[in-house]
Every structure is written in C-alpha cells, then in structure tokens.
Coordinates of C-alpha atoms in Angstrom, one line a residue:
X1 CA -27.1 -21.9 37.8
X2 CA -28.5 -21.5 34.3
X3 CA -27.2 -19.0 31.7
X4 CA -30.0 -16.5 32.3
X5 CA -29.2 -16.3 36.0
X6 CA -25.5 -16.0 35.4
X7 CA -26.1 -13.1 33.0
X8 CA -28.4 -11.3 35.4
X9 CA -26.0 -11.7 38.3
X10 CA -23.1 -10.5 36.1
X11 CA -25.0 -7.4 35.1
X12 CA -26.0 -6.7 38.7
X13 CA -22.5 -7.2 39.9
X14 CA -21.0 -5.0 37.2
X15 CA -23.7 -2.3 37.5
X16 CA -23.0 -2.0 41.3
X17 CA -19.2 -2.5 41.0
X18 CA -18.3 1.1 40.6
X19 CA -16.0 0.6 37.6
X20 CA -15.2 3.6 35.4
X21 CA -16.7 3.0 32.0
X22 CA -14.8 4.1 28.9
X23 CA -16.9 1.8 26.7
X24 CA -20.3 1.9 25.1
X25 CA -23.0 2.9 25.8
X26 CA -22.6 6.6 26.2
X27 CA -24.8 7.0 29.3
X28 CA -22.1 5.0 31.2
X29 CA -24.7 3.5 33.5
X30 CA -25.5 6.9 35.1
X31 CA -29.1 8.0 35.3
X32 CA -28.5 11.5 36.7
X33 CA -29.2 13.3 33.4
X34 CA -32.4 11.2 33.1
X35 CA -33.5 12.2 36.6
X36 CA -32.6 15.9 36.2
X37 CA -34.7 16.1 33.0
X38 CA -37.7 14.2 34.3
X39 CA -37.1 10.8 32.8
X40 CA -36.2 9.0 36.0
X41 CA -39.2 6.7 35.8
X42 CA -37.6 5.0 32.8
X43 CA -34.7 3.9 34.9
X44 CA -36.7 3.0 38.0
X45 CA -39.8 1.2 36.6
X46 CA -38.7 -0.4 33.3
X47 CA -41.1 -3.4 33.6
X48 CA -44.1 -1.1 34.2
X49 CA -43.2 0.8 31.0
X50 CA -42.6 -2.2 28.8
X51 CA -45.7 -2.2 26.5
X52 CA -46.7 -2.9 22.9
X53 CA -48.8 -0.8 20.3
X54 CA -51.7 0.1 22.6
X55 CA -53.8 3.2 21.9
X56 CA -51.8 6.4 22.6
X57 CA -48.4 4.7 22.1
X58 CA -48.2 5.1 18.3
X59 CA -46.8 2.5 16.0
X60 CA -43.3 2.5 14.6
X61 CA -44.4 0.9 11.4
X62 CA -46.6 3.9 10.7
X63 CA -45.8 6.7 13.1
X64 CA -48.3 9.4 13.4
X65 CA -48.4 10.5 17.0
X66 CA -45.8 10.6 19.8
X67 CA -43.2 8.6 17.8
X68 CA -43.6 11.1 14.9
X69 CA -42.9 13.9 17.3
X70 CA -39.6 12.2 18.4
X71 CA -38.6 11.8 14.7
X72 CA -39.4 15.5 14.0
X73 CA -37.4 16.5 17.1
X74 CA -34.3 14.7 15.9
X75 CA -34.7 16.1 12.3
X76 CA -34.8 19.6 13.7
X77 CA -31.7 19.1 15.9
X78 CA -29.7 17.5 13.1
X79 CA -30.9 19.8 10.3
X80 CA -32.3 16.8 8.4
X81 CA -35.3 16.7 6.1
X82 CA -36.6 13.6 7.8
X83 CA -35.5 11.2 10.6
X84 CA -36.3 7.5 11.1
X85 CA -35.9 5.9 14.5
X86 CA -33.7 2.8 14.8
X87 CA -34.4 0.1 17.4
X88 CA -32.2 -2.6 15.8
X89 CA -29.1 -0.4 16.0
X90 CA -27.2 1.3 13.1
X91 CA -27.2 -2.1 11.5
X92 CA -30.9 -1.6 10.6
X93 CA -30.2 1.9 9.3
X94 CA -27.4 0.6 7.0
X95 CA -29.5 -2.4 5.8
X96 CA -32.2 0.1 4.8
X97 CA -30.1 3.0 3.5
X98 CA -28.1 0.9 1.0
X99 CA -31.0 -0.7 -0.9
X100 CA -32.9 2.6 -0.8
X101 CA -30.0 4.2 -2.7
X102 CA -29.0 1.3 -4.9
X103 CA -31.3 -0.8 -7.0
X104 CA -31.2 -4.6 -6.8
X105 CA -28.2 -5.9 -8.7
X106 CA -26.6 -2.4 -8.9
X107 CA -23.2 -1.2 -7.7
X108 CA -22.2 0.6 -4.5
X109 CA -18.8 2.3 -4.1
X110 CA -17.7 1.8 -0.5
X111 CA -14.7 2.0 1.7
X112 CA -13.1 -1.4 2.6
X113 CA -13.5 -0.3 6.2
X114 CA -17.3 -0.5 6.0
X115 CA -19.0 -2.3 8.9
X116 CA -20.2 -5.8 8.5
X117 CA -23.8 -4.6 8.3
X118 CA -23.0 -3.0 4.9
X119 CA -21.9 -6.4 3.6
X120 CA -25.2 -7.9 4.7
X121 CA -27.0 -5.2 2.7
X122 CA -24.9 -6.0 -0.4
X123 CA -25.9 -9.7 -0.2
X124 CA -29.6 -9.1 0.5
X125 CA -29.7 -6.7 -2.5
X126 CA -27.4 -8.7 -4.8
X127 CA -25.4 -5.5 -5.0
X128 CA -21.9 -5.5 -6.5
X129 CA -19.3 -3.7 -4.3
X130 CA -16.6 -1.5 -5.6
X131 CA -14.0 -1.1 -2.8
X132 CA -12.2 2.2 -2.2
X133 CA -9.0 1.6 -0.3
X134 CA -8.6 3.6 2.9
X135 CA -5.5 5.6 3.6
X136 CA -2.9 4.3 6.0
X137 CA -0.6 5.9 8.5
X138 CA 2.5 3.6 8.4
X139 CA 4.1 5.3 11.5
X140 CA 1.3 4.4 13.9
X141 CA 0.0 1.4 11.8
X142 CA -3.2 3.5 11.8
X143 CA -6.0 2.7 9.3
X144 CA -7.5 6.0 8.0
X145 CA -10.8 6.7 6.2
X146 CA -11.1 6.7 2.5
X147 CA -10.0 9.8 0.7
X148 CA -11.9 12.0 -1.8
X149 CA -9.3 11.0 -4.4
X150 CA -10.0 7.3 -4.0
X151 CA -13.7 7.9 -4.3
X152 CA -13.3 10.1 -7.3
X153 CA -11.1 7.4 -9.0
X154 CA -13.8 4.8 -8.4
X155 CA -16.5 7.0 -9.7
X156 CA -14.6 7.5 -12.9
X157 CA -13.9 3.8 -13.2
X158 CA -17.5 2.8 -12.4
X159 CA -19.9 5.5 -13.7
X160 CA -22.7 2.9 -13.4
X161 CA -22.4 2.8 -9.6
X162 CA -25.6 4.1 -7.9
X163 CA -24.2 5.5 -4.6
X164 CA -21.2 5.9 -2.4
X165 CA -20.9 4.8 1.3
X166 CA -18.1 5.9 3.7
X167 CA -17.5 5.5 7.4
X168 CA -16.8 8.7 9.5
X169 CA -15.6 8.7 12.2
X170 CA -14.1 5.3 12.3
X171 CA -13.9 3.2 15.4
X172 CA -10.8 5.0 16.6
X173 CA -12.2 8.5 16.0
X174 CA -10.5 9.4 12.7
X175 CA -12.8 11.5 10.5
X176 CA -13.1 11.4 6.7
X177 CA -13.1 14.5 4.6
X178 CA -16.9 14.2 4.2
X179 CA -17.4 17.7 2.7
X180 CA -15.0 17.0 -0.2
X181 CA -16.3 13.5 -0.7
X182 CA -19.9 14.8 -0.8
X183 CA -18.9 17.4 -3.4
X184 CA -17.3 14.7 -5.6
X185 CA -20.3 12.5 -5.3
X186 CA -22.7 15.2 -6.2
X187 CA -20.6 16.2 -9.3
X188 CA -21.3 12.6 -10.5
X189 CA -24.9 12.9 -9.4
X190 CA -24.5 10.1 -6.8
X191 CA -25.9 10.2 -3.2
X192 CA -23.5 9.8 -0.3
X193 CA -24.4 7.5 2.6
X194 CA -22.3 8.1 5.8
X195 CA -22.0 5.5 8.5
X196 CA -21.7 8.0 11.4
X197 CA -22.5 5.4 14.0
X198 CA -19.6 6.6 16.2
X199 CA -20.4 10.3 15.7
X200 CA -24.0 11.0 16.9
X201 CA -22.5 13.6 19.3
X202 CA -20.6 15.6 16.6
X203 CA -23.6 17.8 15.8
X204 CA -23.5 19.3 19.3
X205 CA -19.7 19.9 19.2
X206 CA -20.2 21.7 15.9
X207 CA -22.8 23.9 17.4
X208 CA -20.5 24.6 20.4
X209 CA -17.7 25.5 18.0
X210 CA -19.9 27.9 16.1
X211 CA -21.1 29.5 19.3
X212 CA -17.4 30.1 20.3
X213 CA -16.5 31.4 16.8
X214 CA -14.4 28.3 15.8
X215 CA -14.6 27.0 12.3
X216 CA -15.2 23.3 12.9
X217 CA -17.9 21.4 11.2
X218 CA -17.5 17.6 11.5
X219 CA -21.0 16.2 11.6
X220 CA -21.9 14.6 8.2
X221 CA -25.3 16.3 8.3
X222 CA -23.4 19.7 8.1
X223 CA -21.1 18.6 5.3
X224 CA -23.4 17.5 2.4
X225 CA -24.1 13.9 3.1
X226 CA -27.5 12.6 1.9
X227 CA -28.2 9.7 4.3
X228 CA -26.5 9.6 7.7
X229 CA -26.8 6.7 10.2
X230 CA -26.1 7.5 13.9
X231 CA -25.9 5.2 16.9
X232 CA -27.2 7.5 19.6
X233 CA -26.5 4.8 22.2
X234 CA -22.7 4.7 21.5
X235 CA -21.9 8.2 22.7
X236 CA -25.1 9.9 23.8
X237 CA -27.8 8.8 26.3
X238 CA -30.2 6.3 24.7
X239 CA -30.2 2.6 25.4
X240 CA -28.0 0.1 23.6
X241 CA -29.3 -0.8 20.2
X242 CA -30.9 2.5 19.4
X243 CA -30.1 5.1 16.8
X244 CA -31.4 7.4 14.1
X245 CA -31.3 7.5 10.3
X246 CA -31.2 11.1 8.9
X247 CA -32.4 11.8 5.4
X248 CA -30.7 15.1 4.5
X249 CA -31.7 15.6 0.8
X250 CA -34.1 14.5 -1.8
X251 CA -31.5 12.4 -3.7
X252 CA -32.8 9.4 -1.9
X253 CA -36.6 9.7 -1.3
X254 CA -37.5 9.5 2.4
X255 CA -40.5 7.3 1.5
X256 CA -38.1 4.7 0.0
X257 CA -35.9 4.7 3.0
X258 CA -38.8 4.2 5.3
X259 CA -40.2 1.4 3.2
X260 CA -36.8 -0.4 3.3
X261 CA -36.5 0.1 7.0
X262 CA -39.8 -1.5 7.6
X263 CA -38.5 -4.6 6.0
X264 CA -35.5 -5.0 8.4
X265 CA -36.7 -3.6 11.7
X266 CA -38.7 -5.7 14.2
X267 CA -42.5 -5.3 14.1
X268 CA -42.3 -5.6 17.9
X269 CA -40.1 -2.6 18.8
X270 CA -39.1 -2.1 22.4
X271 CA -41.0 0.9 23.9
X272 CA -38.3 1.1 26.5
X273 CA -35.8 1.6 23.7
X274 CA -38.0 4.2 22.0
X275 CA -38.6 6.0 25.3
X276 CA -34.9 6.3 25.7
X277 CA -34.7 7.8 22.2
X278 CA -37.4 10.2 23.3
X279 CA -35.4 11.1 26.5
X280 CA -32.2 11.5 24.6
X281 CA -33.8 13.8 22.1
X282 CA -35.4 16.0 24.8
X283 CA -32.3 16.1 26.9
X284 CA -30.0 17.1 24.0
X285 CA -32.5 19.6 22.8
X286 CA -32.5 21.3 26.2
X287 CA -28.9 20.8 27.2
X288 CA -26.9 19.5 24.2
X289 CA -24.6 22.5 24.1
X290 CA -24.0 22.4 27.9
X291 CA -23.2 18.6 27.7
X292 CA -20.9 19.2 24.8
X293 CA -19.1 22.0 26.6
X294 CA -18.5 20.0 29.8
X295 CA -17.5 17.0 27.8
X296 CA -15.0 18.9 25.6
X297 CA -13.4 20.6 28.6
X298 CA -13.0 17.3 30.4
X299 CA -11.4 15.7 27.4
X300 CA -9.1 18.7 26.8
X301 CA -7.9 18.6 30.4
X302 CA -7.2 14.9 30.1
X303 CA -5.0 15.3 27.0
X304 CA -3.2 18.2 28.7
X305 CA -2.5 16.4 32.0
X306 CA -1.6 13.2 30.2
X307 CA 1.5 14.9 28.7
X308 CA 3.1 14.8 32.2
X309 CA 2.9 11.0 32.5
X310 CA 6.2 9.3 31.7
X311 CA 6.1 7.0 28.7
X312 CA 2.4 7.7 27.8
X313 CA 1.6 8.3 24.2
X314 CA -1.8 9.5 22.9
X315 CA -2.9 9.7 19.3
X316 CA -3.8 13.3 18.6
X317 CA -4.2 14.7 15.1
X318 CA -6.3 17.3 13.3
X319 CA -8.7 14.7 11.8
X320 CA -9.4 13.0 15.2
X321 CA -12.6 13.2 17.2
X322 CA -10.8 13.7 20.5
X323 CA -13.6 12.1 22.5
X324 CA -12.0 8.8 21.3
X325 CA -8.9 8.6 23.5
X326 CA -6.2 6.2 22.2
X327 CA -3.5 5.7 24.8
X328 CA -0.3 3.6 24.8
X329 CA 2.6 2.8 27.2
X330 CA 4.6 0.9 24.6
X331 CA 7.7 3.0 25.5
X332 CA 7.6 1.2 28.8
X333 CA 7.2 -2.2 27.2
X334 CA 3.5 -2.7 27.6
X335 CA 1.3 -4.0 24.8
X336 CA -2.3 -2.8 24.5
X337 CA -3.6 -6.0 26.0
X338 CA -1.2 -5.7 28.9
X339 CA -2.2 -2.1 29.5
X340 CA -5.9 -3.0 29.3
X341 CA -5.3 -5.7 32.0
X342 CA -3.5 -3.2 34.2
X343 CA -6.4 -0.7 33.9
X344 CA -8.9 -3.5 34.8
X345 CA -7.0 -3.8 38.1
X346 CA -7.6 -0.1 38.6
X347 CA -11.4 -0.7 37.9
X348 CA -11.2 1.1 34.5
X349 CA -12.9 -0.8 31.7
X350 CA -11.9 0.4 28.2
X351 CA -13.7 -0.2 24.9
X352 CA -10.9 -2.4 23.5
X353 CA -7.2 -2.9 23.2
X354 CA -5.4 -3.2 19.8
X355 CA -1.8 -3.5 19.1
X356 CA 0.1 -1.2 21.5
X357 CA -3.0 0.9 22.2
X358 CA -6.1 1.0 24.4
X359 CA -9.2 2.9 23.3
X360 CA -11.1 5.0 25.9
X361 CA -14.5 5.7 24.3
X362 CA -15.9 8.6 26.2
X363 CA -19.5 9.6 26.3
X364 CA -22.1 12.1 27.5
X365 CA -22.4 10.2 30.7
X366 CA -18.7 10.4 31.8
X367 CA -17.9 12.8 34.6
X368 CA -14.8 14.7 35.5
X369 CA -14.0 12.1 38.2
X370 CA -13.8 9.4 35.5
X371 CA -11.0 11.2 33.7
X372 CA -9.1 12.0 36.9
X373 CA -9.3 8.3 37.9
X374 CA -7.9 7.3 34.6
X375 CA -5.0 9.8 34.8
X376 CA -4.2 8.5 38.3
X377 CA -4.2 4.9 37.1
X378 CA -2.1 5.6 34.1
X379 CA 0.4 7.5 36.3
X380 CA 0.6 4.6 38.8
X381 CA 1.1 2.1 35.9
X382 CA 3.8 4.3 34.5
X383 CA 5.6 4.5 37.8
X384 CA 5.4 0.8 38.3
X385 CA 7.0 0.0 34.9
X386 CA 9.3 2.9 34.4
X387 CA 12.0 1.5 36.6
X388 CA 11.9 -2.0 35.0
X389 CA 13.5 -0.8 31.8
X390 CA 11.5 -3.5 30.1
X391 CA 12.3 -4.5 26.5
X392 CA 9.6 -6.4 24.6
X393 CA 10.8 -9.5 22.7
X394 CA 8.7 -10.3 19.7
X395 CA 6.6 -13.4 20.1
X396 CA 7.5 -16.3 17.8
X397 CA 4.5 -17.4 15.8
X398 CA 6.2 -19.6 13.2
X399 CA 4.5 -17.6 10.4
X400 CA 5.0 -13.9 10.9
X401 CA 5.4 -11.2 13.5
X402 CA 2.3 -9.4 14.7
X403 CA 0.9 -7.5 11.7
X404 CA 0.6 -3.7 11.9
X405 CA -2.7 -3.5 13.7
X406 CA -5.0 -0.6 13.9
X407 CA -7.9 -1.3 11.5
X408 CA -6.2 -4.4 10.0
X409 CA -4.6 -3.3 6.7
X410 CA -2.8 -5.9 4.7
X411 CA 0.5 -5.0 3.1
X412 CA -0.8 -6.2 -0.3
X413 CA -4.4 -5.4 -1.5
X414 CA -6.5 -8.4 -2.3
X415 CA -7.7 -9.1 -5.8
X416 CA -11.5 -8.8 -6.4
X417 CA -13.9 -11.0 -8.3
X418 CA -17.7 -11.4 -8.3
X419 CA -19.3 -12.2 -5.0
X420 CA -20.1 -15.9 -5.0
X421 CA -23.7 -17.0 -4.8
X422 CA -22.9 -20.4 -3.3
X423 CA -20.2 -21.7 -1.0
X424 CA -18.4 -24.6 0.5
X425 CA -16.4 -24.7 3.7
X426 CA -12.6 -25.2 3.7
X427 CA -9.9 -25.1 6.4
X428 CA -8.4 -21.6 6.4
X429 CA -4.9 -22.8 5.7
X430 CA -6.1 -24.5 2.5
X431 CA -8.0 -21.5 1.1
X432 CA -5.3 -19.6 -0.7
X433 CA -6.4 -18.5 -4.1
X434 CA -10.1 -19.1 -3.4
X435 CA -12.8 -16.4 -3.5
X436 CA -14.2 -15.4 -0.2
X437 CA -18.0 -15.9 0.4
X438 CA -18.3 -14.1 3.8
X439 CA -16.3 -11.3 5.1
X440 CA -13.5 -12.0 7.7
X441 CA -14.0 -9.5 10.5
X442 CA -11.8 -9.0 13.5
X443 CA -14.2 -8.0 16.3
X444 CA -13.8 -5.4 17.6
X445 CA -13.7 -3.2 15.7
X446 CA -16.2 -4.9 13.3
X447 CA -14.6 -3.7 10.0
X448 CA -13.5 -6.4 7.5
X449 CA -9.9 -7.4 6.9
X450 CA -11.2 -9.2 3.8
X451 CA -14.5 -8.8 2.0
X452 CA -16.9 -11.1 0.0
X453 CA -15.6 -11.5 -3.6
X454 CA -12.0 -11.0 -2.7
X455 CA -9.3 -13.6 -3.5
X456 CA -7.7 -15.1 -0.4
X457 CA -3.9 -14.5 -0.1
X458 CA -1.2 -16.2 1.9
X459 CA -0.8 -12.9 3.9
X460 CA -4.5 -12.8 4.7
X461 CA -4.3 -16.4 6.0
X462 CA -1.2 -15.7 8.1
X463 CA -2.8 -12.6 9.6
X464 CA -6.0 -14.3 10.5
X465 CA -4.2 -17.2 12.0
X466 CA -2.1 -14.8 14.1
X467 CA -5.3 -13.1 15.3
X468 CA -6.8 -16.4 16.3
X469 CA -3.6 -17.5 18.1
X470 CA -3.9 -14.2 20.0
X471 CA -7.4 -15.2 21.1
X472 CA -9.0 -12.5 19.0
X473 CA -12.5 -13.1 17.6
X474 CA -12.7 -13.2 13.8
X475 CA -16.2 -13.4 12.5
X476 CA -16.4 -15.6 9.5
X477 CA -14.0 -18.3 10.9
X478 CA -15.6 -21.2 12.8
X479 CA -14.3 -23.1 15.8
X480 CA -12.5 -25.5 13.5
X481 CA -10.8 -22.6 11.7
X482 CA -12.8 -23.2 8.5
X483 CA -14.2 -20.4 6.3
X484 CA -16.8 -20.2 3.5
X485 CA -15.4 -19.9 -0.1
X486 CA -17.2 -19.7 -3.4
X487 CA -17.9 -23.0 -5.2

C-alpha cells in the first residue's frame, strides 16, 4: 500500500467513522448547512467542479467578477473597507499584512505569542522584531495575550517601529483588549494588525449580543484594528486552508496589501476552496445570527451541565471566547493526554491536549448531540476514576519537572539580539548562550517558545528537551535534536 492509498483510506475511514469532532475545521464534516442553502453540489461533485481560470470563473490575481462579489460580500458582513480572499490559509494573510504595513528593514512590535507565519514574514522582509511579553496566569499556567501597557511601553521605547501585531483570540480562546491596544497604536500613528485566525465567528456573536441588548464587542473589526486576518475554515464553514484578510482603514493601503498578497498566494488557487468561501459567505449572510444563536445556546448548556460532573474543571473567565472549551479532570489524577485518550475511546476527537487540559474547539458545524455526547463521556470517565482516589506522582526527567504548560511561557525571559543572517547547526544541549536563527515552536499550538534573535538559555534547553521526551513536536528541532543558531 503506498502513502497516497493509506491517506485516502484513512480519510474515508475517519469520515465514515461517526466520531464527534471538536477539532478544526468548523464544518465538522457535516454538509447539512451546505445542502440547506443550495451548495450541496460542492460536497457531492468536487471533481466536476475542480477547474482553473476559464472564462466566467474570474481570476484571483485580478478579481473583477464573481470572486470580487465574494470579497465585497465579506467586506459588507465584517464592516471592512475591503476584503481579500485567502487560499493559503491565514499564513498567506500574515505574510502579506506584515510587509504591507512595515517597510523592508523596518521594525514591527509583536507579541511573543505570534504564530510562526509572522516570523516568516519578518525574515522575508528583513524586519526587526520588538517582542511584547504576553501576560501570564500563574494559577492555571495560562499564557494570556499581550496587554495595552506592554504595547504602549514598546511604542515609547521604539518610536521608529512601523506597526503593531497581536493575536486575539489565542489558541485557547483568550481575547486581548483589542480596543485599548488599537487606541494606543493610533495615538502613536501606527496601524494595528490582528491575527484573528481563531475568531472568524466573533462578528456574528457580536451582532447577536447587539440584537439582544448586550454590550459585547469582541471582533477586532469592531474594535479599531486596521488589518484583520481570519481563518474562516477554523470555526465557520469553508474548507481547510481558506480565510479572509479584512482591511478596515486607510492606514495601510488596500492596494499595497493586495500587491503583497499576490506575491505569496498560489497562482493556481483551488476553485473548490474559493467555492467554499463563497458558500460560507452566503450562508453566514443569510443565517449567521441563527447559527450564532444556536451555537451560543449549545455552549452555554454545556458549561452549565458540566458543573455537575465530579472533578471536572473548565476554564471560564470574562476574556474567554467560550466556544473554545478547555476541560480538565486533574482532580481525579488525569493528565490532559490521559483524558484525551479516554475521550478517543468514547469516539470524541479533541483539538489538542496540553498539560492537565483538553481543548474542545467547537464550530458552526457542531450540533446539540455532539455536546451531549461529550457530557456523557466526561461523566463516565469521571465515574470510572472517582473511586480510584488516584494521586499523580511527578515523572522523573533528570532535568526538571514538567514546565507550566499552556502557551509555553518560560520563567525567565530570553535576552534579544539581532536576527542572524546565516546559521550553523548545533545539538540543542550545546546551544546555551547562542543566538537562535529559527523559532522553536511547540506544535500545537504553533506559537513560539523562543524566537529568532533570542539568546538560548539553559531553561529553554531543558523545556524543549522535556517536550521532546514527551513525544511533542517542536518545529525548529530536527530528528537528531539539533537546531539552527547564528554564526
């Protein structure tokens, strides 16, 4: 059996297996909303609809017809001045937004929790990063977004920076104070880029809150951001790898954004992907509030019913997008990885496990039955372990205990130097004191624990080695546990 056959068979098996999906993408493998709104042919006849730039199909490199209509539809829904379609994911949006806002060789102020795509943009544009440290919840070991104060401090320290980039919400659903950060940026006459890859749905929840008389505005487009990158595939209904880039002001010219995007997006875009962006836009335009209302009610019921499960903890805080459900049974002695495996046995596939927690990433395609099944599974797992009175003995690693893990924050911040322009490879354990060439990125969630230009510490080495011993993927470390450092 070759690899292509094995992947096809795996996808077929998983697709027909009936597992509850609390992972990306947001459609959850259900085509009911596509069928109801007249887009069923996309799910039934994908090969017949896989085309290239033939007459009538428009051209993403210079959209003037049907693709322009899709872009205008998204701009109207999000209140943007202009929208670009993304067929290489939010990665392409970030690779275009950063150099559109920052000249080559300039400076960008960004949170250290920025996605790896941002670091690619820095290297491609020879842009110097200025890292703003995210906040940290030491009780939960929870990495929080950057604060307005940290951004303001860096703007004072680096008035020559051209723009600011933040992530909101982060992987776990924690939202930054985008409105205050945008206000600070604009006082300094700097544009704000928001990586809202995990929050494409927030605009509809904002509209629902407004309809119900609640003061709740969480979408960056509503809060003063200038460029906003959204992965519509993560929580809404388009196919994996699709998204939109919203230009919300004239601080960064739309023409410049479009020009940079043409440099990083494929010249052979998938029309199936773009058709799914079309379907998502039309479905949300017609039923976005209805979808958000059902979704919000299902999530609310889950949080409420989960309170009755012995030993179950759920992260719930005012700055949380509650569609990201973070659950733990650590009180009963289960690690996040152990709980994830227990859930697999109940045919529930989560987005990821981390530390003591499992993340359920809900989406527009989840139905009430998914949440009920998860509650039943968690109740059964709780019953099974409640009587064991388990106590977890810490694993002995010879270097350190497991680091506080939720976004990977080191106890001591790393020193920063210039990003190297050339590199050599060294074993990780010999790299203390050297300057990092590539980011070190635990995946998931895809946010760096250490960034290019930072000086490698013993704590960083120990933490990365611990992650590798736990069979976690760390991008930037090869199979021999070597990394790239500046010459």
